[in-house]
């Protein structure tokens, strides 16, 4: 059963954080909103994340993560901002479609602004080299977050605004193809390893049965 006390405390922390953010007190807002995040995650763990959406029809956790992201964006911490903005999509497949679509549009606009600023501040003098280099892939994460942090900026800019950032189209395509190929090879390797392990297990079992059979036969013959 949903713990109403936790839900109430989560909503109260969110409202306090939201009010502080509206007043421009973003640092204090983040503290309150992170408290709300912890509480909303407790509700998620209990399997009730969408039974109590906020006024916009979107789950409390998504709203909280989005507002923390906005607060960091206002403070000029764009790396933290994109982390929270991206995290707000964590349960998107379970959110209510039309409500979450509108919510996502706002988050994507903020993401685009943050990534664009990060590009201007950190990458403009290295973009050409980055586009020419072979992208590093870490398949522990989904594409494009499987790329290194600088390449993620270019990839996400292209995803968020493909017309504006058409210059990154080829880089994005090649990186995605490399990501897919590495995952295919890893899957093939895993399947081969499983087959090898299965053969080994069956070989051991056959040896055990053969030894067991020999022992039984010897025991039967010794009784005659």
Tab-separated table of C-alpha atoms in Angstrom:
chain	number	residue	atom	x	y	z
A	1	UNK	CA	0.000	0.000	0.000
A	2	UNK	CA	1.210	3.495	-0.815
A	3	UNK	CA	2.609	5.306	2.203
A	4	UNK	CA	0.550	8.530	2.286
A	5	UNK	CA	2.999	10.088	4.741
A	6	UNK	CA	5.876	9.742	2.271
A	7	UNK	CA	3.727	11.078	-0.561
A	8	UNK	CA	2.691	14.092	1.511
A	9	UNK	CA	6.274	14.869	2.529
A	10	UNK	CA	7.420	14.500	-1.092
A	11	UNK	CA	4.788	16.947	-2.310
A	12	UNK	CA	5.591	19.416	0.467
A	13	UNK	CA	9.315	19.332	-0.346
A	14	UNK	CA	8.555	19.783	-4.044
A	15	UNK	CA	6.267	22.754	-3.401
A	16	UNK	CA	8.875	24.399	-1.160
A	17	UNK	CA	11.573	23.841	-3.763
A	18	UNK	CA	9.349	25.111	-6.548
A	19	UNK	CA	8.535	28.289	-4.595
A	20	UNK	CA	12.220	28.925	-3.876
A	21	UNK	CA	13.083	28.443	-7.555
A	22	UNK	CA	10.403	30.948	-8.577
A	23	UNK	CA	11.958	33.432	-6.152
A	24	UNK	CA	15.359	32.891	-7.769
A	25	UNK	CA	16.785	31.180	-4.692
A	26	UNK	CA	18.104	28.268	-6.718
A	27	UNK	CA	20.658	26.881	-4.271
A	28	UNK	CA	18.072	26.493	-1.513
A	29	UNK	CA	15.589	25.234	-4.082
A	30	UNK	CA	17.956	22.430	-5.034
A	31	UNK	CA	18.241	21.323	-1.421
A	32	UNK	CA	14.466	21.076	-1.031
A	33	UNK	CA	14.026	19.430	-4.431
A	34	UNK	CA	16.688	16.833	-3.728
A	35	UNK	CA	14.796	15.958	-0.558
A	36	UNK	CA	11.685	15.582	-2.716
A	37	UNK	CA	13.653	13.413	-5.148
A	38	UNK	CA	14.636	10.999	-2.369
A	39	UNK	CA	11.034	10.734	-1.214
A	40	UNK	CA	9.588	10.327	-4.704
A	41	UNK	CA	12.138	7.581	-5.375
A	42	UNK	CA	10.890	5.773	-2.275
A	43	UNK	CA	7.412	5.879	-3.780
A	44	UNK	CA	8.832	4.549	-7.060
A	45	UNK	CA	10.468	1.620	-5.248
A	46	UNK	CA	7.096	0.690	-3.779
A	47	UNK	CA	5.672	0.535	-7.317
A	48	UNK	CA	3.415	3.585	-7.141
A	49	UNK	CA	5.205	6.324	-9.121
A	50	UNK	CA	2.243	7.307	-11.294
A	51	UNK	CA	-0.710	7.009	-8.936
A	52	UNK	CA	-0.154	10.574	-7.714
A	53	UNK	CA	0.956	12.758	-10.642
A	54	UNK	CA	1.417	16.462	-10.063
A	55	UNK	CA	-0.838	19.178	-11.492
A	56	UNK	CA	0.687	18.865	-14.986
A	57	UNK	CA	-0.163	15.141	-15.133
A	58	UNK	CA	3.489	14.068	-14.928
A	59	UNK	CA	5.002	12.018	-12.097
A	60	UNK	CA	6.493	13.787	-9.115
A	61	UNK	CA	9.935	12.336	-9.763
A	62	UNK	CA	10.104	13.591	-13.358
A	63	UNK	CA	8.917	17.047	-12.327
A	64	UNK	CA	11.427	17.176	-9.494
A	65	UNK	CA	14.375	16.106	-11.649
A	66	UNK	CA	13.383	18.610	-14.317
A	67	UNK	CA	13.165	21.458	-11.825
A	68	UNK	CA	16.516	20.565	-10.258
A	69	UNK	CA	17.959	20.649	-13.771
A	70	UNK	CA	16.429	24.077	-14.369
A	71	UNK	CA	17.850	25.363	-11.081
A	72	UNK	CA	21.355	24.189	-12.006
A	73	UNK	CA	20.924	25.739	-15.444
A	74	UNK	CA	20.062	29.096	-13.852
A	75	UNK	CA	23.168	28.776	-11.658
A	76	UNK	CA	25.323	28.183	-14.730
A	77	UNK	CA	26.181	24.578	-13.851
A	78	UNK	CA	25.274	23.149	-17.243
A	79	UNK	CA	26.846	19.728	-16.677
A	80	UNK	CA	24.688	19.135	-13.616
A	81	UNK	CA	21.693	20.610	-15.407
A	82	UNK	CA	21.855	18.168	-18.319
A	83	UNK	CA	22.350	15.236	-15.936
A	84	UNK	CA	19.073	16.048	-14.206
A	85	UNK	CA	17.224	16.975	-17.383
A	86	UNK	CA	18.229	13.683	-19.025
A	87	UNK	CA	17.329	11.765	-15.856
A	88	UNK	CA	13.803	13.186	-15.931
A	89	UNK	CA	13.086	10.822	-18.857
A	90	UNK	CA	13.968	7.757	-16.773
A	91	UNK	CA	10.382	6.457	-16.559
A	92	UNK	CA	9.085	8.022	-19.767
A	93	UNK	CA	7.553	4.810	-21.105
A	94	UNK	CA	5.277	4.654	-18.078
A	95	UNK	CA	4.239	8.310	-18.090
A	96	UNK	CA	0.893	9.483	-19.472
A	97	UNK	CA	1.516	10.210	-23.154
A	98	UNK	CA	-0.036	13.603	-23.866
A	99	UNK	CA	0.995	15.097	-20.524
A	100	UNK	CA	4.548	13.843	-20.800
A	101	UNK	CA	4.876	14.987	-24.424
A	102	UNK	CA	4.328	18.597	-23.383
A	103	UNK	CA	6.656	18.172	-20.410
A	104	UNK	CA	9.340	16.671	-22.670
A	105	UNK	CA	9.150	19.571	-25.101
A	106	UNK	CA	10.091	21.986	-22.332
A	107	UNK	CA	12.879	19.748	-21.063
A	108	UNK	CA	14.288	19.340	-24.580
A	109	UNK	CA	14.360	23.104	-25.092
A	110	UNK	CA	16.380	23.473	-21.904
A	111	UNK	CA	18.652	20.592	-22.878
A	112	UNK	CA	19.310	22.191	-26.240
A	113	UNK	CA	20.199	25.488	-24.583
A	114	UNK	CA	22.533	23.764	-22.102
A	115	UNK	CA	24.321	21.608	-24.657
A	116	UNK	CA	24.674	24.608	-26.976
A	117	UNK	CA	26.262	26.631	-24.175
A	118	UNK	CA	28.562	23.736	-23.257
A	119	UNK	CA	29.621	23.551	-26.899
A	120	UNK	CA	30.409	27.268	-26.979
A	121	UNK	CA	32.283	27.249	-23.683
A	122	UNK	CA	34.246	24.024	-23.962
A	123	UNK	CA	34.316	22.517	-27.423
A	124	UNK	CA	34.402	25.094	-30.222
A	125	UNK	CA	38.185	24.974	-30.557
A	126	UNK	CA	38.191	21.148	-30.502
A	127	UNK	CA	35.076	20.315	-32.506
A	128	UNK	CA	36.914	19.707	-35.767
A	129	UNK	CA	39.341	17.248	-34.179
A	130	UNK	CA	36.478	15.520	-32.379
A	131	UNK	CA	34.553	15.084	-35.621
A	132	UNK	CA	37.576	13.520	-37.302
A	133	UNK	CA	38.501	11.130	-34.496
A	134	UNK	CA	37.060	7.643	-34.045
A	135	UNK	CA	34.479	7.803	-31.246
A	136	UNK	CA	35.112	5.852	-28.063
A	137	UNK	CA	32.243	3.535	-27.106
A	138	UNK	CA	31.258	2.274	-23.672
A	139	UNK	CA	28.417	-0.189	-24.153
A	140	UNK	CA	27.525	-0.081	-20.468
A	141	UNK	CA	25.394	2.904	-21.481
A	142	UNK	CA	22.789	3.400	-24.183
A	143	UNK	CA	23.676	5.396	-27.272
A	144	UNK	CA	24.531	8.280	-27.434
A	145	UNK	CA	25.567	8.235	-23.766
A	146	UNK	CA	27.913	5.383	-24.673
A	147	UNK	CA	30.165	8.069	-26.216
A	148	UNK	CA	32.682	10.119	-24.253
A	149	UNK	CA	31.330	13.270	-22.609
A	150	UNK	CA	32.438	15.645	-25.389
A	151	UNK	CA	31.013	13.474	-28.156
A	152	UNK	CA	27.726	13.196	-26.251
A	153	UNK	CA	27.305	16.961	-26.583
A	154	UNK	CA	27.565	16.816	-30.370
A	155	UNK	CA	25.338	13.762	-30.637
A	156	UNK	CA	22.625	15.176	-28.398
A	157	UNK	CA	22.682	18.526	-30.217
A	158	UNK	CA	22.044	16.664	-33.460
A	159	UNK	CA	19.247	14.590	-31.907
A	160	UNK	CA	17.578	17.624	-30.382
A	161	UNK	CA	17.873	19.857	-33.444
A	162	UNK	CA	18.931	17.906	-36.547
A	163	UNK	CA	18.285	20.783	-38.952
A	164	UNK	CA	20.311	23.302	-36.961
A	165	UNK	CA	23.148	20.874	-36.311
A	166	UNK	CA	23.203	19.069	-39.637
A	167	UNK	CA	26.975	19.477	-39.635
A	168	UNK	CA	27.144	16.683	-37.051
A	169	UNK	CA	24.980	14.264	-39.026
A	170	UNK	CA	27.809	12.171	-40.448
A	171	UNK	CA	29.607	12.024	-37.111
A	172	UNK	CA	26.372	10.916	-35.449
A	173	UNK	CA	25.675	8.256	-38.084
A	174	UNK	CA	29.178	6.761	-37.923
A	175	UNK	CA	29.192	6.793	-34.113
A	176	UNK	CA	25.829	5.045	-33.997
A	177	UNK	CA	26.952	2.444	-36.517
A	178	UNK	CA	30.110	1.759	-34.502
A	179	UNK	CA	28.060	1.476	-31.319
A	180	UNK	CA	25.697	-1.030	-32.969
A	181	UNK	CA	28.569	-3.069	-34.400
A	182	UNK	CA	30.363	-3.311	-31.055
A	183	UNK	CA	27.141	-4.414	-29.360
A	184	UNK	CA	26.559	-7.016	-32.086
A	185	UNK	CA	30.056	-8.422	-31.640
A	186	UNK	CA	29.707	-8.443	-27.860
A	187	UNK	CA	26.417	-10.283	-28.143
A	188	UNK	CA	27.983	-12.785	-30.532
A	189	UNK	CA	30.905	-13.230	-28.137
A	190	UNK	CA	28.545	-13.741	-25.200
A	191	UNK	CA	26.562	-16.314	-27.152
A	192	UNK	CA	29.756	-18.161	-28.112
A	193	UNK	CA	30.875	-18.132	-24.471
A	194	UNK	CA	27.528	-19.557	-23.380
A	195	UNK	CA	27.760	-22.312	-25.994
A	196	UNK	CA	31.281	-23.155	-24.838
A	197	UNK	CA	30.136	-23.223	-21.228
A	198	UNK	CA	27.171	-25.443	-22.115
A	199	UNK	CA	29.439	-27.893	-23.950
A	200	UNK	CA	31.807	-27.940	-20.970
A	201	UNK	CA	28.972	-28.599	-18.512
A	202	UNK	CA	27.529	-31.394	-20.641
A	203	UNK	CA	31.013	-32.929	-21.039
A	204	UNK	CA	31.473	-32.943	-17.274
A	205	UNK	CA	28.031	-34.495	-16.783
A	206	UNK	CA	28.812	-37.194	-19.348
A	207	UNK	CA	32.063	-38.025	-17.548
A	208	UNK	CA	30.219	-38.193	-14.216
A	209	UNK	CA	27.568	-40.499	-15.660
A	210	UNK	CA	30.231	-42.679	-17.266
A	211	UNK	CA	32.112	-42.999	-13.974
A	212	UNK	CA	28.847	-43.639	-12.122
A	213	UNK	CA	27.891	-46.310	-14.645
A	214	UNK	CA	31.266	-48.016	-14.261
A	215	UNK	CA	30.935	-48.026	-10.466
A	216	UNK	CA	27.440	-49.511	-10.658
A	217	UNK	CA	28.521	-52.225	-13.072
A	218	UNK	CA	31.525	-53.105	-10.920
A	219	UNK	CA	29.279	-53.304	-7.866
A	220	UNK	CA	26.828	-55.607	-9.642
A	221	UNK	CA	29.593	-57.907	-10.915
A	222	UNK	CA	31.224	-58.145	-7.483
A	223	UNK	CA	27.915	-59.469	-6.060
A	224	UNK	CA	27.902	-62.423	-8.440
